[in-house]
Coordinates of C-alpha atoms and ligand atoms in Angstrom, one line a residue:
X1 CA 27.5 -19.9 -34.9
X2 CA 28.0 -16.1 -35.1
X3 CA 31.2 -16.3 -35.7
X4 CA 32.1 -16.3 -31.7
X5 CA 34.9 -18.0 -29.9
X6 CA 32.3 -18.3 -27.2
X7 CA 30.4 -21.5 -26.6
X8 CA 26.8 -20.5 -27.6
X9 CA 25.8 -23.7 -27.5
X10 CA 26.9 -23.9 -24.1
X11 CA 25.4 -20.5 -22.6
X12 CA 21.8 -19.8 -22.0
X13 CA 20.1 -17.8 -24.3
X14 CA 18.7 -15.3 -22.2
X15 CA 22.2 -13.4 -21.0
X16 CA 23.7 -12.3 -24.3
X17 CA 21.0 -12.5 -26.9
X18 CA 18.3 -10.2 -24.4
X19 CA 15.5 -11.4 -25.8
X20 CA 12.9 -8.4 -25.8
X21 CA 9.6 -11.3 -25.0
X22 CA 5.9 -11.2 -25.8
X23 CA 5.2 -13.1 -22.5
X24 CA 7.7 -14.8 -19.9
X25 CA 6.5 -16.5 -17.0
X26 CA 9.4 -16.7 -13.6
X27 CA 8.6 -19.7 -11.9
X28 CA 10.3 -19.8 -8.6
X29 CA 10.6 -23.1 -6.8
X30 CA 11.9 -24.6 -3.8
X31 CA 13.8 -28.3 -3.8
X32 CA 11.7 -31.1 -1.7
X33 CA 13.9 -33.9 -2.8
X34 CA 17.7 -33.5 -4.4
X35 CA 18.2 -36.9 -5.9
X36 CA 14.8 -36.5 -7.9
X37 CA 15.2 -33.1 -8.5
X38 CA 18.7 -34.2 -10.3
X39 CA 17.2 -36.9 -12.0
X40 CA 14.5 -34.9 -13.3
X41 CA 16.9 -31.7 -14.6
X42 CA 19.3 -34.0 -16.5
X43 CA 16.2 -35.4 -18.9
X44 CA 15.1 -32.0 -19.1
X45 CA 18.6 -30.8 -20.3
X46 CA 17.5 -30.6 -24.1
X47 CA 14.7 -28.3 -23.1
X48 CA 16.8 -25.7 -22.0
X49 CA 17.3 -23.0 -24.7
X50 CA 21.0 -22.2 -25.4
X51 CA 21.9 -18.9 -27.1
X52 CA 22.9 -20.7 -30.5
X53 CA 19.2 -22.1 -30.7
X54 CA 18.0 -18.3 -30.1
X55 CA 20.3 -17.6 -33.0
X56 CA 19.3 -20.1 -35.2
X57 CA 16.7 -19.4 -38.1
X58 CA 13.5 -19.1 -36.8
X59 CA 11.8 -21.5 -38.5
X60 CA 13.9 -23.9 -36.2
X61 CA 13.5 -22.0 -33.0
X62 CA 11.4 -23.6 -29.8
X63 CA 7.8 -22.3 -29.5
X64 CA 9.0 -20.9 -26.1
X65 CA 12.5 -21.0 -24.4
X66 CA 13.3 -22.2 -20.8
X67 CA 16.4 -20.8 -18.9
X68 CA 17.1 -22.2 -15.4
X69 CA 18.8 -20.1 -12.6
X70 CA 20.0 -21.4 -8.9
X71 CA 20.3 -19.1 -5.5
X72 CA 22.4 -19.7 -3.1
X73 CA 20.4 -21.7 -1.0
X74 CA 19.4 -23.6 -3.8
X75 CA 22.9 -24.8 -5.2
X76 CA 23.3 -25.7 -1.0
X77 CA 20.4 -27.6 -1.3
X78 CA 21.8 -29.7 -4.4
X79 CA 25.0 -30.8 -2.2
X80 CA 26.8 -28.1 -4.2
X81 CA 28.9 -25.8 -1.1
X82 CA 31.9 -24.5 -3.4
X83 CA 32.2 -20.5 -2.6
X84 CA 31.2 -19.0 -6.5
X85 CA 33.5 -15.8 -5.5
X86 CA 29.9 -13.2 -4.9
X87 CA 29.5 -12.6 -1.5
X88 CA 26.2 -10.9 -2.2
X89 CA 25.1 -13.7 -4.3
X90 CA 26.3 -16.4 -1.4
X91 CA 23.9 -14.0 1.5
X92 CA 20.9 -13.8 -1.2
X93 CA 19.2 -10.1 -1.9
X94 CA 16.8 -10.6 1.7
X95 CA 19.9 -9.8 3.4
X96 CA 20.5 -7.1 1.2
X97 CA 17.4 -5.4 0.8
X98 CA 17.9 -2.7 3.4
X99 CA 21.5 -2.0 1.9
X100 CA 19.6 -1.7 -1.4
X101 CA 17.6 1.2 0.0
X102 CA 14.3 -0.9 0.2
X103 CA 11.8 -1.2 3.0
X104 CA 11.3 -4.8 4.4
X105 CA 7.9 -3.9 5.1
X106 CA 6.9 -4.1 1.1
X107 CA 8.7 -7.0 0.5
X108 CA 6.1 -10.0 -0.3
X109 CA 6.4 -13.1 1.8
X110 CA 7.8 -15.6 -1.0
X111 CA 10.9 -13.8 -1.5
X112 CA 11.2 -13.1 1.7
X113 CA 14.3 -14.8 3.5
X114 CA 16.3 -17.6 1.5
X115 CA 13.2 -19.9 0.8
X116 CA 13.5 -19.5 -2.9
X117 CA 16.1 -22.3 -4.5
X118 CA 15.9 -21.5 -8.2
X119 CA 13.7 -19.8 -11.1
X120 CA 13.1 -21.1 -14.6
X121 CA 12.0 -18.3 -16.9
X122 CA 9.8 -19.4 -19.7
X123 CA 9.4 -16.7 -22.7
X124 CA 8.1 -16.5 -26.3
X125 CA 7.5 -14.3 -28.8
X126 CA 5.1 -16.8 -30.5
X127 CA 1.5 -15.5 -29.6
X128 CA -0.5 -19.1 -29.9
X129 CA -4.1 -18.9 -29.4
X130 CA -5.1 -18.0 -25.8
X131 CA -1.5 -17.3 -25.4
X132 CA -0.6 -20.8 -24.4
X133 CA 2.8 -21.8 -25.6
X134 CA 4.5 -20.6 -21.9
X135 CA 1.8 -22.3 -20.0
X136 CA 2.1 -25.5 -22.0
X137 CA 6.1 -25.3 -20.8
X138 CA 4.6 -24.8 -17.5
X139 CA 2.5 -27.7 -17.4
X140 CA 5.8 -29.6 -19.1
X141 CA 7.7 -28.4 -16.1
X142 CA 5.4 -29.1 -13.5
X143 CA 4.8 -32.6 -15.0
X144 CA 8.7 -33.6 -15.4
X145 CA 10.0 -32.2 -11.6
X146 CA 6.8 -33.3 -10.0
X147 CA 7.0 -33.3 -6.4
X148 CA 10.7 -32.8 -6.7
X149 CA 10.2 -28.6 -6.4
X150 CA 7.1 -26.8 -5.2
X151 CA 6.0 -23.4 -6.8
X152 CA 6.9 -21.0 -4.8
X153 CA 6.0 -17.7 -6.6
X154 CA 4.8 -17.1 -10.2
X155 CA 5.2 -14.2 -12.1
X156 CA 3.4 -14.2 -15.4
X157 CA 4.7 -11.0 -17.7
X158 CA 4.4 -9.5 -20.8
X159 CA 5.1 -6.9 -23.1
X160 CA 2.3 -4.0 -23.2
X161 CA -0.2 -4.5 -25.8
X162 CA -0.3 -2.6 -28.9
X163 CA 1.9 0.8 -30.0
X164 CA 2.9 0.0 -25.8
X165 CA 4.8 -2.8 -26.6
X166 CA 8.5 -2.9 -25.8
X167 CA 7.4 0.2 -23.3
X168 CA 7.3 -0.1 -19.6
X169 CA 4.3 0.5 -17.8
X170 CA 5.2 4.4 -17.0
X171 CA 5.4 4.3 -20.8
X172 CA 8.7 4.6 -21.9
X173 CA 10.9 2.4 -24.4
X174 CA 12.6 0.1 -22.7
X175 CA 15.6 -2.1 -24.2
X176 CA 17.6 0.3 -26.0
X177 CA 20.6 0.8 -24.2
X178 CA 22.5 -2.7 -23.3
X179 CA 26.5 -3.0 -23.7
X180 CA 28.1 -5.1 -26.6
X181 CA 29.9 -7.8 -25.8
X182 CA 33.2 -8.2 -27.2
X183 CA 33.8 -11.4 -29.4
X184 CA 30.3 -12.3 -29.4
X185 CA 27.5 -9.0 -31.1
X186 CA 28.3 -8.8 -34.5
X187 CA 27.3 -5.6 -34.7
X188 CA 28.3 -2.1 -31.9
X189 CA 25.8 0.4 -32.6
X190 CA 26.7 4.2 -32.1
X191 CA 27.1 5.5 -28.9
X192 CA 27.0 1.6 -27.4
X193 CA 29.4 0.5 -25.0
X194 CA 31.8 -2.4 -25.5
X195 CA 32.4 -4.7 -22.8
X196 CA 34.7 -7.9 -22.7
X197 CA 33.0 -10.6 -22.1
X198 CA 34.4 -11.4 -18.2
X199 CA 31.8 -8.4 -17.3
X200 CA 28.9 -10.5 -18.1
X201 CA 30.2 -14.1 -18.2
X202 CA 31.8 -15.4 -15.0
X203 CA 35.5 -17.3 -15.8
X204 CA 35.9 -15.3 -18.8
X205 CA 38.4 -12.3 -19.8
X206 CA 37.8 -9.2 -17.5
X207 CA 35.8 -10.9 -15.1
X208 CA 37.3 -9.8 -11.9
X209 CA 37.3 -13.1 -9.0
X210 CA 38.7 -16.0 -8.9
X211 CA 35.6 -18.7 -9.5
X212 CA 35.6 -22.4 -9.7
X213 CA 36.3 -23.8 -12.6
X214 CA 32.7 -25.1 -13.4
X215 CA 31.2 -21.6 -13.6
X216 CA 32.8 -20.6 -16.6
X217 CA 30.2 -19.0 -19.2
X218 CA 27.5 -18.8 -17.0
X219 CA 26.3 -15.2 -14.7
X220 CA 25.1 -13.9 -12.0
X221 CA 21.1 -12.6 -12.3
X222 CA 19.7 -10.3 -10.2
X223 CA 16.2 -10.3 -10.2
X224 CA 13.6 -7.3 -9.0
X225 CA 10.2 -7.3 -8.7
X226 CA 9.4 -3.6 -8.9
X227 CA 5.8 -2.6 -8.8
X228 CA 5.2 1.0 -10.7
X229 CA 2.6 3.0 -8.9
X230 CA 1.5 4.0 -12.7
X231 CA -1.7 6.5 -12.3
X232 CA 0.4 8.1 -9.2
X233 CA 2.8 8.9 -11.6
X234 CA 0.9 10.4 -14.5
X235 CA -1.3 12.4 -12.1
X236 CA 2.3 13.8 -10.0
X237 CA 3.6 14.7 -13.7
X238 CA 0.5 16.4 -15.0
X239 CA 0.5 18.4 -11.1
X240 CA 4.0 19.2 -11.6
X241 CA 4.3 19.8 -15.5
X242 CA 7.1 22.2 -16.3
X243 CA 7.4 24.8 -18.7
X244 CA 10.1 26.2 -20.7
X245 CA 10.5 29.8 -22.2
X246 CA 11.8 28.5 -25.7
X247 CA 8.9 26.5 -27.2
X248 CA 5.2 26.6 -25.9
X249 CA 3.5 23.6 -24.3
X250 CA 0.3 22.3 -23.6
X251 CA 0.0 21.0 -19.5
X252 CA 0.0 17.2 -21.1
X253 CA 3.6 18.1 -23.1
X254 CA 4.7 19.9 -19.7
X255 CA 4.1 16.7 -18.0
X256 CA 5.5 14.2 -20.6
X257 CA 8.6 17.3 -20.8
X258 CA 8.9 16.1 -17.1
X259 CA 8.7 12.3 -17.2
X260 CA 11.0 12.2 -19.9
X261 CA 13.7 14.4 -18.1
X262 CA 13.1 11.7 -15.2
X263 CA 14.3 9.3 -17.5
X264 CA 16.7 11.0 -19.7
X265 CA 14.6 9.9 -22.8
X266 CA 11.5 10.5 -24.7
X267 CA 8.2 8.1 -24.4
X268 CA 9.7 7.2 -27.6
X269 CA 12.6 6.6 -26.4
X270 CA 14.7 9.6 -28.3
X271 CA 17.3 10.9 -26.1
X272 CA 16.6 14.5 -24.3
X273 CA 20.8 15.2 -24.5
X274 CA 19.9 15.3 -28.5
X275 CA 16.1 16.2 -28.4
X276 CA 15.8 18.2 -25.2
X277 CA 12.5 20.2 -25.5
X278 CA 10.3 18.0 -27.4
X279 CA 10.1 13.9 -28.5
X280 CA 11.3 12.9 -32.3
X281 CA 10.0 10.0 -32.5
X282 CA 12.1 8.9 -35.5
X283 CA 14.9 9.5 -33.3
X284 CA 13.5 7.4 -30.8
X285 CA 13.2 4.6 -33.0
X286 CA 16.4 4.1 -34.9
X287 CA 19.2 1.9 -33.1
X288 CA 22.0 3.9 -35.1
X289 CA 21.3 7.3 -33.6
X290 CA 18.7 6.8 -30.3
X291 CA 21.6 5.9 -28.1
X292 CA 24.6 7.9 -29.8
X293 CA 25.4 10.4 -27.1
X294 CA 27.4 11.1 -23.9
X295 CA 26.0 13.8 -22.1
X296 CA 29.0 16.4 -22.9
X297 CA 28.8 16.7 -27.1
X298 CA 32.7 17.2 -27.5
X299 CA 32.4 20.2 -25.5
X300 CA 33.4 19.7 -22.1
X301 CA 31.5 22.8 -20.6
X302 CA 28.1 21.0 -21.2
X303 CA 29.4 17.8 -18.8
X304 CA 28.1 20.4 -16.2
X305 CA 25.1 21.8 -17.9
X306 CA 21.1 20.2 -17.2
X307 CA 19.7 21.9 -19.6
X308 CA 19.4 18.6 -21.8
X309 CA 19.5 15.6 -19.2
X310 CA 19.3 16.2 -15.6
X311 CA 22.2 14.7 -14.0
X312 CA 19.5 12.8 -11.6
X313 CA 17.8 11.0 -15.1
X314 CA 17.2 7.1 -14.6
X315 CA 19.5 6.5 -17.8
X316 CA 22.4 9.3 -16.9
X317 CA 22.4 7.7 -12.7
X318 CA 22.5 4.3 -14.3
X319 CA 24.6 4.8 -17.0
X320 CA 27.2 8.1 -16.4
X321 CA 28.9 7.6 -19.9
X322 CA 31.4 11.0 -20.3
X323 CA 30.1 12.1 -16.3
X324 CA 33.3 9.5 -15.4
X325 CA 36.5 10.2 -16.9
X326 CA 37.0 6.2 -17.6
X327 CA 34.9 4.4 -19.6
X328 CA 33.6 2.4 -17.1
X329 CA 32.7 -0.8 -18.6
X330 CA 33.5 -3.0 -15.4
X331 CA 29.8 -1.3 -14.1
X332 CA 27.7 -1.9 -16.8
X333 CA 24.8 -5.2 -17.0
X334 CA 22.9 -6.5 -19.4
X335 CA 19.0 -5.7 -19.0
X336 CA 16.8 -8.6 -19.7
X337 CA 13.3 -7.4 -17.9
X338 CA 9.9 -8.0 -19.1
X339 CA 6.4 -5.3 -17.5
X340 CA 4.1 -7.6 -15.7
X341 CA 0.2 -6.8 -14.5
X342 CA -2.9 -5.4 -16.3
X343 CA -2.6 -1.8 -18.0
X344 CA -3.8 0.9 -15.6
X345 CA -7.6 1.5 -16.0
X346 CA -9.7 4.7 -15.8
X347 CA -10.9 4.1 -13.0
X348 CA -7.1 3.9 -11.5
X349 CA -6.6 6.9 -13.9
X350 CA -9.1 9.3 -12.3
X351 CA -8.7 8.2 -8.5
X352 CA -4.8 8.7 -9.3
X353 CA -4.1 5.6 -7.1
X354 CA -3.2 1.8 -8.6
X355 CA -5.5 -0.9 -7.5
X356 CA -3.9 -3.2 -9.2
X357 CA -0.4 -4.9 -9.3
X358 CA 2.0 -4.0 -12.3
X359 CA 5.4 -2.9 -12.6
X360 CA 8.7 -4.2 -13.5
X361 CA 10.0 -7.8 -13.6
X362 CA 13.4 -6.8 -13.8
X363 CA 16.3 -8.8 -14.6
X364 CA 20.1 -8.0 -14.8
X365 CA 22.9 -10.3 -15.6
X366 CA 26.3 -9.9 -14.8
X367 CA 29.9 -11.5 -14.0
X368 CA 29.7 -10.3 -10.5
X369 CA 26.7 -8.6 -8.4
X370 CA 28.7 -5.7 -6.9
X371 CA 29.9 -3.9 -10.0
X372 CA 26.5 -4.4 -11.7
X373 CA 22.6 -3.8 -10.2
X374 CA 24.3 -3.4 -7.2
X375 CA 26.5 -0.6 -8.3
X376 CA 23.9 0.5 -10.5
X377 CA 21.9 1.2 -7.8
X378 CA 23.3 2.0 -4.2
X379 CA 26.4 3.6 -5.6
X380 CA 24.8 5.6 -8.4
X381 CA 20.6 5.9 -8.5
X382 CA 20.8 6.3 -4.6
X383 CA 23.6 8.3 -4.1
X384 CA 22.8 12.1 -4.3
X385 CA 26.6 13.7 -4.7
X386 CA 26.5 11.1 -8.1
X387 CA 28.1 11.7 -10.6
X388 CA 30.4 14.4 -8.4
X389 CA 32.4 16.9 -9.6
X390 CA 29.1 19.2 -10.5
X391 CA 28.7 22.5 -9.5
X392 CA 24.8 21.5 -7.5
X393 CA 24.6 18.1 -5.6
X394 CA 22.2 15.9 -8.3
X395 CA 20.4 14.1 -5.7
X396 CA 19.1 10.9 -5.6
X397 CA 17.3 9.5 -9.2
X398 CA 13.9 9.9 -9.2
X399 CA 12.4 6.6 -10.8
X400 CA 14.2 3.6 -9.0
X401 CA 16.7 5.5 -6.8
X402 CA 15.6 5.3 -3.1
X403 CA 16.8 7.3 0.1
X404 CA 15.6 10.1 2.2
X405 CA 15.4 12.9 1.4
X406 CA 14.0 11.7 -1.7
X407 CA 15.3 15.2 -3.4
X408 CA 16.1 15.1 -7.1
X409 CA 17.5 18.4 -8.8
X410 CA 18.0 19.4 -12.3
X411 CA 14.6 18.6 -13.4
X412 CA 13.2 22.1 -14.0
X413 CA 15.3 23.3 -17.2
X414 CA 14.7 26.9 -16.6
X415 CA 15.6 26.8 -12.8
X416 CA 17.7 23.4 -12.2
X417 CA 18.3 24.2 -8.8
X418 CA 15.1 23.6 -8.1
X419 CA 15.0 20.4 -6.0
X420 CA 12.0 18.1 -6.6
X421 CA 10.6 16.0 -3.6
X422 CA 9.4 12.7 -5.4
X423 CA 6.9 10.5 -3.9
X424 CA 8.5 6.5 -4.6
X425 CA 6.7 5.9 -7.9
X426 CA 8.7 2.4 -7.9
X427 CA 8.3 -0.2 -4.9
X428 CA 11.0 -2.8 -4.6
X429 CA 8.2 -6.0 -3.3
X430 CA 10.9 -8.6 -3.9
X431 CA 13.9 -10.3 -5.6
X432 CA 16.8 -12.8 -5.2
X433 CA 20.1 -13.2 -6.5
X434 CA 20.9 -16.1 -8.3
X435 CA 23.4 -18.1 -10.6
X436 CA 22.6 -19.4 -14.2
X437 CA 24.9 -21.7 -15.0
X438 CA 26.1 -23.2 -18.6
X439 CA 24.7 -26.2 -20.0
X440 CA 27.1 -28.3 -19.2
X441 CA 27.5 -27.5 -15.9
X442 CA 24.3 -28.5 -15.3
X443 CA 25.0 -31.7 -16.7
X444 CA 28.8 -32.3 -15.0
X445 CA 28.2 -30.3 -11.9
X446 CA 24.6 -29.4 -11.0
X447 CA 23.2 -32.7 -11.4
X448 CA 25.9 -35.1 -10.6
Ligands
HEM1 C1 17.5 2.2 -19.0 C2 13.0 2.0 -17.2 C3 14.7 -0.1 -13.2 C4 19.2 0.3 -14.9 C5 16.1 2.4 -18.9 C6 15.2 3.0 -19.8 C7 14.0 2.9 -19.3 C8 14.1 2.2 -18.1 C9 12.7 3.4 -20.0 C10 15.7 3.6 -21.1 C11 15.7 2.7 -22.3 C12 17.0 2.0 -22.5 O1 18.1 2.7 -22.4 O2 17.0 0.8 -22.7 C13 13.1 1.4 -16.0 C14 12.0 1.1 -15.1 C15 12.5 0.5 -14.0 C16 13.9 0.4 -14.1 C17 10.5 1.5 -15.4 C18 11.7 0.1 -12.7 C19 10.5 -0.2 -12.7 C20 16.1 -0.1 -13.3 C21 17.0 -0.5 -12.2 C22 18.3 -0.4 -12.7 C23 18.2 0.1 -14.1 C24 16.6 -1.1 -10.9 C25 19.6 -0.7 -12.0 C26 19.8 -0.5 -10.8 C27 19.1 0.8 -16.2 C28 20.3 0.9 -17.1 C29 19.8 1.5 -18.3 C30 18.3 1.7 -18.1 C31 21.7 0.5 -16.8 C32 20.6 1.9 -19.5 C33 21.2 3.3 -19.4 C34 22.0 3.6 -20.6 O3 22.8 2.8 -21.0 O4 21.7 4.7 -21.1 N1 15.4 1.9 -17.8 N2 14.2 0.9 -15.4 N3 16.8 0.3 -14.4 N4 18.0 1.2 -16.8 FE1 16.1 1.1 -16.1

């Protein structure tokens, strides 16, 4: 162990380690046949990865890892009808799309409606030749459920090759910022939030409804499959590239000056509220000062200033950190997303338009739906008085934030009044909400 009082045997490894993945495969199936389904789950038990095996030495470590999540519908399907205390959980995320802001039109016909009954998601960061240790868990799983589950969407993702890797597709670090959980990460890096471990972990201290009994150490998982319109953006940036008065830039640096105020962070992932007029990449890279800010630096005057980070930035909507007088820990997730889909090609890049699907499987787990994603992102990213209290109205955030007008302000240093009319650079084409239980509710509960 790590010294926990949690379980870790008993939790799957996905939630609290947040494994940054080479490749991971979501394999979405729908329940023919309950008993055999059952049957099959409870030999494949062993197989599923716990977070003490992705703690243990590597030498000892699976060549890929298997997690296994339910919806709604799914747990229904398995005799299981006990209320798990998440309303948006129990209605699924089809019934929430519009509430989320997205257009029903986009969404793609397998995760459309409440057809889906669970995911397994299969990761490694063992590259075997031809890539093959996730499909050879594939063929395992398709061999051991049979005609028990049918596939019902596939989703094969991996991390960007190269200097790319660990960077989304618009190409900017991902992974950096994710709470600490209290009595389980050995280590709270500066400027990282704390949370208790209820906020992630359903049945466990600060998590706020009353659950059965059975859920205790597992979470809830909302899952996104956000396409990224990746040659739209770079060609919008380059049109729009800003300038600023105190250094001298080059219309490539104006446009990355305007991605990363978008973001609130660097390609390299440095922090524009410490670096705000050009990327330090050094800064970008080390996990003891890349996420050790709060937007005010001990001066309460500069809470309202945008001349660092647009209040509108992906990572100040999503995260307000000193913008809210409490500390807020009850909103924050864990972020557990892997890119999926080719890099853009030249072609793509000099017609300005994608041809080809790629974007974001996203993944975030928490204790309950409402104060996470779904916080995250109606009550923050698509709200445009948020954060309130500023002297201009922020508007909504330009990346993942959706709403009309789609008006984000602040991102022009010199004149951040200046509203900016985005075009939607990220399409929402599907997701569900779903339940990842603990091992041994899989065993006493799931598949009794
Ligand atoms: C942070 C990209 C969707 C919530 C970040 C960062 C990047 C990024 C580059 C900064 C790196 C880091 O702090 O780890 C993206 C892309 C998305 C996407 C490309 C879609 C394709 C979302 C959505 C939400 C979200 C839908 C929630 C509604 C967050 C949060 C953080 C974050 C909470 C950490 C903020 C902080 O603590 O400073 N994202 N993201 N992201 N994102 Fe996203």
């Amino acid at each position: 162990t790590n010294g926990t009082f949690l379980p870790i045997q008993n939790i799957q490894g996905d939630i609290l380690v947040g494994m940054k993945k080479q490749l991971e495969t979501f394999y979405f199936f729908h329940i023919n046949d309950p008993a055999s389904f059952k049957t099959a789950l409870n030999s494949y038990v062993p197989t599923i990865t716990s977070t003490a095996t992705l703690l243990s030495p590597a030498s000892s470590q699976p060549l890929a890892f298997v997690n296994i999540a339910f919806s709604s519908t799914g747990l229904q399907a398995l005799g299981i009808t006990d209320d798990l205390g998440d309303s948006q959980f129990s209605s699924g995320m089809y019934a929430d799309a519009t509430n989320l802001g997205d257009s029903l039109s986009t969404w793609e016909s397998p995760f459309a409606g409440t057809n889906i009954h669970g995911a397994f998601l299969i990761g490694t960061d063992k590259l075997a030749p031809q890539n093959s240790y996730v499909s050879f868990y594939v063929s395992g799983i398709v061999s051991t459920f049979g005609s028990s589950i049918t596939e019902v969407d596939r989703i094969d993702a991996s991390a960007r090759p190269g200097d790319e890797a660990g960077h989304e597709h618009f190409g900017f670090l991902d992974g950096i910022s994710n709470p600490a959980v209290a009595g389980f990460s050995t280590t709270v890096l500066p400027g990282q939030t704390v949370v208790p471990s209820g906020t992630i972990l359903t049945g466990r201290l600060g998590d706020v409804a009353l659950r059965p009994s059975w859920t205790l150490d597992g979470t809830f998982m909302a899952f996104r499959k956000l396409q990224q319109k990746v040659p739209e953006f770079d060609a919008w940036t380059l049109e729009n590239a800003i300038q600023n008065p105190e250094v001298t830039l080059t219309v490539q640096q104006g446009a990355d000056y305007l991605g990363a105020r978008m973001f609130g962070r660097w390609k390299s992932g440095a922090p524009t509220d410490i670096t705000p007029l050009v990327d330090d990449p050094t800064l970008g890279a080390d996990p003891q000062s890349n996420n050790n800010f709060d937007f005010a630096h001990a001066n309460s005057s500069l809470i309202s200033d945008q001349s660092r980070c647009p209040f509108s930035a992906h990572i100040r909507k999503t995260n307000p950190r000193a913008d809210l007088a409490d500390a807020n820990t009850i909103n924050h997730a864990i972020r557990a997303g892997t890119p999926y889909g080719p890099e853009a090609s030249s072609s793509e890049a000099s017609s300005k338009t994608s041809a080809q699907d790629r974007g974001m499987a996203f993944v975030e787990y928490q204790s309950t739906i409402g104060n996470g994603f779904r916080f995250q992102q109606i009550n923050w990213a698509n709200t445009a008085n948020f954060p309130p209290l500023k002297t201009v109205t922020p508007g909504i955030e330009p990346i993942v934030g959706q709403g009309s007008p789609r008006t984000a302000d602040g991102l022009n240093p010199v004149d951040p009044s200046v509203g900016y009319t985005v075009p939607q650079f990220v399409i929402p084409t599907g997701g569900e909400y779903f339940f990842v239980p603990s091992i041994s509710a899989i065993t006493d509960v799931i598949t009794a």
